[in-house]
Amino acid sequence: MTTSPVLETLSRNGCEALLAGGSVGRLAVVVGEQPHIVPVNYVADGPTIVFRTAPDTILTEAALARVAFEVDGIDEHRRAGWSVSVHGYGRDITTGVDDESRRLRDLCVDCWAPDERAQWFEIVPDAVTGRYLGPPTRRGRMSGASLDGGTAEFG
Amino acid sequence: MGVDDMADDQITLTDKNGMLTLSRDACLRYLGRTGVGRVAVTVGALPAIFPVNYAMKGDDVVFRTAQGTKLDAAVRNAVVAFEVDHSDRMSHTGWSVMILGPARAITDPGELADTDLLPLTRWARAGGAESTVCISTDLVSGRELVNLRYQT
């Protein structure tokens, strides 16, 4: 027996709960008019994403002028999945002495790469969107996140 | 398969992040696991990223999009990035492979019929029309992170 999958738009709280529960996300940037994807370890502070990188990678502040950051959880067996995207811009908080930079640098970003990841960035969010696609669920059961009503296009 | 299973010539240099750079063969082997990947597109000069279920058709990545969606519009004859990765939270190891190239909608009936045999999960709701899109792996790059603390 199969039921037709449903598509639901996630609430802001639902999106933030899912962001908080992850540790690896994918960052999409446009470099030389071409899109690139880089997986990063991150910590979420509400809708704000904090990550570290080594200096001199493609993740410069210029490349991060417009970013899409995505976290997802996909269960192919159940044919259910969710995806949360944060659109915004990257701000270098490596040396900033403002309260926000200091506070974010105190967050523990667990980097797996062996080198010293001395460059800190935050993604200042313009928009946070999330979708769930899969079998109908009881509201609020999905990974502790609450689901909003309403539908949106998938794709 | 981890880095230990690869022949020495499949691993070349480490990049600026201290990660191993994977050869084309190693990249294709990881892509061959199929499953879920992410497509990044530019929509009005802004990046957007979508998870997709994909399979390999020869050396090409193939996935389906629901027609009329943002992703479907964005991949039409546009240069896109496609990425797959795997990470292990316990050992802090992982790999990622990215390809970059123009996305092409498959329209030839014979070629489309071939894709029916691919293990592509149909996510679209009943009755929804889908496009089948492929990306060549001509430009492929990959990195692998090995945690030396876990090496014997």
Short mmCIF file of C-alpha atoms in Angstrom, two decimals:
data_model
loop_
_atom_site.label_atom_id
_atom_site.label_comp_id
_atom_site.label_asym_id
_atom_site.label_seq_id
_atom_site.Cartn_x
_atom_site.Cartn_y
_atom_site.Cartn_z
CA MET A 1 0.00 0.00 0.00
CA THR A 2 1.37 3.37 -0.87
CA THR A 3 -0.06 6.76 -0.14
CA SER A 4 0.62 9.68 -2.37
CA PRO A 5 3.41 11.83 -0.93
CA VAL A 6 2.52 15.21 0.47
CA LEU A 7 4.55 18.37 0.22
CA GLU A 8 4.55 20.73 3.17
CA THR A 9 6.20 24.04 3.81
CA LEU A 10 8.02 24.06 7.13
CA SER A 11 7.48 26.80 9.67
CA ARG A 12 10.31 29.11 10.70
CA ASN A 13 10.54 27.30 14.04
CA GLY A 14 10.59 23.96 12.27
CA CYS A 15 13.39 25.14 9.98
CA GLU A 16 15.45 26.42 12.92
CA ALA A 17 14.98 23.19 14.86
CA LEU A 18 16.22 21.17 11.89
CA LEU A 19 19.17 23.53 11.37
CA ALA A 20 20.08 23.21 15.06
CA GLY A 21 20.07 19.43 14.83
CA GLY A 22 22.62 19.17 12.03
CA SER A 23 26.39 19.48 11.85
CA VAL A 24 27.14 19.17 8.14
CA GLY A 25 25.52 21.35 5.50
CA ARG A 26 26.25 22.33 1.93
CA LEU A 27 27.12 25.81 0.89
CA ALA A 28 26.33 26.92 -2.66
CA VAL A 29 28.16 29.94 -3.99
CA VAL A 30 28.54 31.51 -7.40
CA VAL A 31 32.16 31.92 -8.49
CA GLY A 32 32.80 33.35 -11.95
CA GLU A 33 29.11 32.97 -12.78
CA GLN A 34 29.28 29.25 -12.06
CA PRO A 35 27.72 27.55 -9.08
CA HIS A 36 29.86 25.59 -6.65
CA ILE A 37 28.94 23.39 -3.71
CA VAL A 38 31.12 22.95 -0.65
CA PRO A 39 30.14 20.78 2.32
CA VAL A 40 30.95 22.45 5.66
CA ASN A 41 30.69 21.72 9.34
CA TYR A 42 28.51 24.34 10.96
CA VAL A 43 26.72 25.50 14.06
CA ALA A 44 23.34 27.22 13.87
CA ASP A 45 22.50 30.16 16.09
CA GLY A 46 18.82 30.47 15.33
CA PRO A 47 18.70 31.12 11.58
CA THR A 48 22.34 32.28 11.53
CA ILE A 49 24.90 29.75 10.31
CA VAL A 50 28.48 29.85 11.59
CA PHE A 51 31.28 27.94 9.91
CA ARG A 52 35.05 28.00 9.66
CA THR A 53 37.31 27.56 6.70
CA ALA A 54 40.98 27.73 5.84
CA PRO A 55 42.19 31.01 4.34
CA ASP A 56 42.67 31.09 0.55
CA THR A 57 39.92 28.65 -0.36
CA ILE A 58 37.18 29.56 -2.83
CA LEU A 59 35.09 30.63 0.15
CA THR A 60 36.22 34.23 0.18
CA GLU A 61 34.05 37.06 1.40
CA ALA A 62 33.48 38.05 -2.25
CA ALA A 63 32.28 34.57 -3.17
CA LEU A 64 30.06 34.61 -0.11
CA ALA A 65 28.33 37.84 -1.13
CA ARG A 66 25.37 35.63 -2.05
CA VAL A 67 25.08 32.15 -0.64
CA ALA A 68 22.57 29.39 -0.29
CA PHE A 69 23.17 27.02 2.59
CA GLU A 70 21.25 23.76 2.69
CA VAL A 71 20.71 20.98 5.22
CA ASP A 72 18.57 17.96 4.53
CA GLY A 73 17.53 14.59 5.84
CA ILE A 74 16.38 12.05 3.31
CA ASP A 75 15.10 8.57 4.03
CA GLU A 76 15.07 6.79 0.69
CA HIS A 77 13.46 3.71 2.14
CA ARG A 78 10.43 5.63 3.43
CA ARG A 79 10.64 8.01 0.48
CA ALA A 80 10.48 10.89 2.89
CA GLY A 81 12.76 13.87 3.11
CA TRP A 82 13.12 17.39 4.30
CA SER A 83 15.33 20.21 3.15
CA VAL A 84 16.01 23.58 4.78
CA SER A 85 17.74 26.41 2.90
CA VAL A 86 19.17 29.64 4.26
CA HIS A 87 19.73 32.38 1.70
CA GLY A 88 21.87 35.34 2.64
CA TYR A 89 25.40 36.63 2.61
CA GLY A 90 28.59 35.62 4.36
CA ARG A 91 30.26 37.97 6.79
CA ASP A 92 33.86 37.47 7.90
CA ILE A 93 33.83 37.42 11.71
CA THR A 94 37.44 36.24 12.12
CA THR A 95 38.80 39.40 13.68
CA GLY A 96 35.72 41.53 14.36
CA VAL A 97 35.65 42.97 17.87
CA ASP A 98 31.94 43.76 17.73
CA ASP A 99 29.77 41.85 20.19
CA GLU A 100 28.14 39.74 17.49
CA SER A 101 31.46 38.53 16.04
CA ARG A 102 32.82 37.74 19.50
CA ARG A 103 29.70 35.92 20.53
CA LEU A 104 29.60 33.79 17.39
CA ARG A 105 33.30 32.95 17.68
CA ASP A 106 32.55 31.50 21.11
CA LEU A 107 30.32 28.89 19.50
CA CYS A 108 31.94 25.52 19.14
CA VAL A 109 32.21 24.72 15.46
CA ASP A 110 33.50 21.19 15.26
CA CYS A 111 35.74 21.13 12.20
CA TRP A 112 36.86 17.77 10.94
CA ALA A 113 39.52 18.93 8.50
CA PRO A 114 43.05 18.55 9.85
CA ASP A 115 44.39 22.02 9.23
CA GLU A 116 43.82 25.12 11.26
CA ARG A 117 40.57 26.63 10.06
CA ALA A 118 41.37 30.16 11.01
CA GLN A 119 38.73 31.94 8.98
CA TRP A 120 35.31 32.37 10.60
CA PHE A 121 32.16 33.28 8.73
CA GLU A 122 28.56 33.81 9.62
CA ILE A 123 25.77 33.60 7.09
CA VAL A 124 23.50 36.55 7.71
CA PRO A 125 20.09 35.20 6.71
CA ASP A 126 17.74 37.00 4.33
CA ALA A 127 15.36 34.08 3.99
CA VAL A 128 14.94 30.66 5.59
CA THR A 129 12.77 28.13 3.80
CA GLY A 130 12.05 24.49 4.38
CA ARG A 131 10.01 21.76 2.82
CA TYR A 132 8.98 18.26 3.69
CA LEU A 133 8.05 15.72 1.04
CA GLY A 134 6.86 12.25 1.89
CA PRO A 135 4.06 10.27 3.42
CA PRO A 136 1.59 12.33 5.44
CA THR A 137 2.91 12.79 8.99
CA ARG A 138 1.23 13.78 12.15
CA ARG A 139 2.04 17.40 12.76
CA GLY A 140 5.08 17.96 14.88
CA ARG A 141 6.51 14.48 14.69
CA MET A 142 9.22 15.22 12.18
CA SER A 143 12.56 15.38 14.00
CA GLY A 144 10.96 17.41 16.73
CA ALA A 145 10.13 20.16 14.30
CA SER A 146 6.64 21.42 13.78
CA LEU A 147 5.15 21.44 10.33
CA ASP A 148 3.16 24.29 8.97
CA GLY A 149 0.17 23.73 6.81
CA GLY A 150 0.14 24.82 3.22
CA THR A 151 1.78 23.47 0.14
CA ALA A 152 4.51 24.69 -2.12
CA GLU A 153 6.13 23.51 -5.28
CA PHE A 154 8.82 20.95 -4.92
CA GLY A 155 11.82 21.72 -7.04
CA MET B 1 35.13 1.75 0.32
CA GLY B 2 37.60 3.99 2.08
CA VAL B 3 40.85 5.47 1.12
CA ASP B 4 42.64 2.28 2.16
CA ASP B 5 41.02 0.36 -0.65
CA MET B 6 42.27 2.63 -3.35
CA ALA B 7 45.41 2.16 -5.34
CA ASP B 8 48.16 4.63 -4.52
CA ASP B 9 47.85 6.38 -7.85
CA GLN B 10 44.25 7.29 -7.15
CA ILE B 11 45.22 9.75 -4.50
CA THR B 12 47.35 12.63 -5.49
CA LEU B 13 47.85 15.77 -3.47
CA THR B 14 46.26 17.42 -0.54
CA ASP B 15 44.42 20.67 -1.15
CA LYS B 16 44.45 23.89 0.84
CA ASN B 17 42.11 22.35 3.39
CA GLY B 18 44.51 19.50 4.03
CA MET B 19 42.22 17.05 2.29
CA LEU B 20 43.22 14.41 -0.21
CA THR B 21 42.44 15.17 -3.82
CA LEU B 22 40.68 12.27 -5.51
CA SER B 23 41.41 11.06 -9.02
CA ARG B 24 38.70 10.99 -11.69
CA ASP B 25 38.38 7.20 -11.26
CA ALA B 26 37.89 7.52 -7.52
CA CYS B 27 35.33 10.30 -8.06
CA LEU B 28 33.34 8.18 -10.50
CA ARG B 29 33.44 5.25 -8.12
CA TYR B 30 31.91 7.39 -5.36
CA LEU B 31 29.34 8.83 -7.78
CA GLY B 32 28.46 5.24 -8.71
CA ARG B 33 27.02 4.63 -5.25
CA THR B 34 24.05 6.75 -6.40
CA GLY B 35 21.32 7.89 -4.01
CA VAL B 36 20.94 11.50 -2.96
CA GLY B 37 22.96 14.40 -4.32
CA ARG B 38 22.54 18.15 -4.37
CA VAL B 39 22.21 20.39 -7.40
CA ALA B 40 23.25 24.03 -7.19
CA VAL B 41 21.91 26.44 -9.77
CA THR B 42 21.91 30.16 -10.25
CA VAL B 43 18.51 31.80 -10.23
CA GLY B 44 18.80 35.45 -11.21
CA ALA B 45 22.52 35.45 -10.28
CA LEU B 46 21.70 34.02 -6.85
CA PRO B 47 22.68 30.51 -5.84
CA ALA B 48 20.06 27.96 -4.89
CA ILE B 49 20.53 24.36 -3.87
CA PHE B 50 18.19 21.36 -4.08
CA PRO B 51 18.53 17.73 -3.01
CA VAL B 52 17.78 15.19 -5.75
CA ASN B 53 17.74 11.46 -6.11
CA TYR B 54 20.17 10.49 -8.87
CA ALA B 55 21.57 7.54 -10.79
CA MET B 56 24.41 7.08 -13.25
CA LYS B 57 23.87 6.47 -16.96
CA GLY B 58 27.31 5.59 -18.19
CA ASP B 59 29.47 8.45 -17.01
CA ASP B 60 26.54 10.88 -16.77
CA VAL B 61 24.56 11.84 -13.70
CA VAL B 62 20.80 11.56 -14.26
CA PHE B 63 18.00 12.91 -12.09
CA ARG B 64 14.37 13.89 -12.48
CA THR B 65 12.68 17.17 -11.72
CA ALA B 66 8.98 17.95 -11.41
CA GLN B 67 7.98 20.13 -14.34
CA GLY B 68 7.03 23.70 -13.62
CA THR B 69 9.23 24.01 -10.54
CA LYS B 70 12.08 26.41 -9.83
CA LEU B 71 14.66 23.65 -10.18
CA ASP B 72 13.19 22.45 -13.46
CA ALA B 73 13.39 25.95 -14.93
CA ALA B 74 16.87 26.61 -13.56
CA VAL B 75 18.52 23.53 -15.02
CA ARG B 76 17.43 24.18 -18.60
CA ASN B 77 20.67 24.49 -20.58
CA ALA B 78 22.33 26.12 -17.63
CA VAL B 79 25.67 25.29 -16.06
CA VAL B 80 24.97 23.59 -12.77
CA ALA B 81 27.02 22.07 -9.97
CA PHE B 82 26.15 18.61 -8.67
CA GLU B 83 27.60 17.31 -5.45
CA VAL B 84 27.54 14.10 -3.44
CA ASP B 85 29.21 13.56 -0.13
CA HIS B 86 29.43 11.23 2.79
CA SER B 87 30.49 12.02 6.31
CA ASP B 88 31.01 9.87 9.35
CA ARG B 89 30.31 11.65 12.61
CA MET B 90 32.12 9.05 14.66
CA SER B 91 35.46 9.02 12.87
CA HIS B 92 35.20 12.56 11.48
CA THR B 93 36.03 11.30 8.02
CA GLY B 94 34.27 11.92 4.77
CA TRP B 95 34.47 12.62 1.09
CA SER B 96 32.80 14.85 -1.42
CA VAL B 97 32.66 14.82 -5.20
CA MET B 98 31.46 17.70 -7.34
CA ILE B 99 30.80 17.93 -11.05
CA LEU B 100 30.25 21.11 -12.99
CA GLY B 101 28.65 21.31 -16.42
CA PRO B 102 25.66 22.16 -18.52
CA ALA B 103 22.47 20.33 -17.60
CA ARG B 104 20.70 18.71 -20.53
CA ALA B 105 17.09 17.58 -20.61
CA ILE B 106 16.76 14.12 -22.15
CA THR B 107 14.04 14.26 -24.79
CA ASP B 108 14.96 11.49 -27.22
CA PRO B 109 12.38 8.70 -26.66
CA GLY B 110 14.98 5.94 -26.89
CA GLU B 111 17.29 7.66 -24.44
CA LEU B 112 14.37 8.37 -22.13
CA ALA B 113 13.33 4.73 -22.22
CA ASP B 114 16.84 3.79 -21.11
CA THR B 115 16.45 5.94 -18.02
CA ASP B 116 13.31 4.03 -17.00
CA LEU B 117 15.61 1.21 -15.97
CA LEU B 118 17.64 3.42 -13.65
CA PRO B 119 17.09 3.19 -9.90
CA LEU B 120 15.55 6.66 -9.63
CA THR B 121 13.04 7.14 -6.86
CA ARG B 122 9.95 8.91 -8.11
CA TRP B 123 9.27 11.63 -5.58
CA ALA B 124 6.72 13.60 -7.53
CA ARG B 125 3.13 13.39 -6.51
CA ALA B 126 0.85 11.18 -8.57
CA GLY B 127 0.21 12.51 -12.03
CA GLY B 128 2.97 15.11 -11.90
CA ALA B 129 4.96 15.47 -15.11
CA GLU B 130 8.71 15.11 -14.78
CA SER B 131 11.76 16.10 -16.77
CA THR B 132 14.80 13.83 -16.94
CA VAL B 133 18.03 15.77 -16.74
CA CYS B 134 21.61 14.65 -17.23
CA ILE B 135 24.97 16.23 -16.47
CA SER B 136 28.25 15.04 -17.91
CA THR B 137 31.10 14.23 -15.55
CA ASP B 138 33.73 15.78 -17.84
CA LEU B 139 34.61 18.23 -15.09
CA VAL B 140 34.76 16.28 -11.86
CA SER B 141 36.70 16.89 -8.68
CA GLY B 142 36.71 15.19 -5.33
CA ARG B 143 38.22 15.40 -1.91
CA GLU B 144 38.57 12.95 0.92
CA LEU B 145 39.18 13.60 4.57
CA VAL B 146 41.08 10.92 6.44
CA ASN B 147 41.39 11.20 10.17
CA LEU B 148 44.96 10.22 10.94
CA ARG B 149 44.08 9.47 14.55
CA TYR B 150 42.09 6.50 13.33
CA GLN B 151 44.82 5.10 11.11
CA THR B 152 46.86 2.20 12.39
#
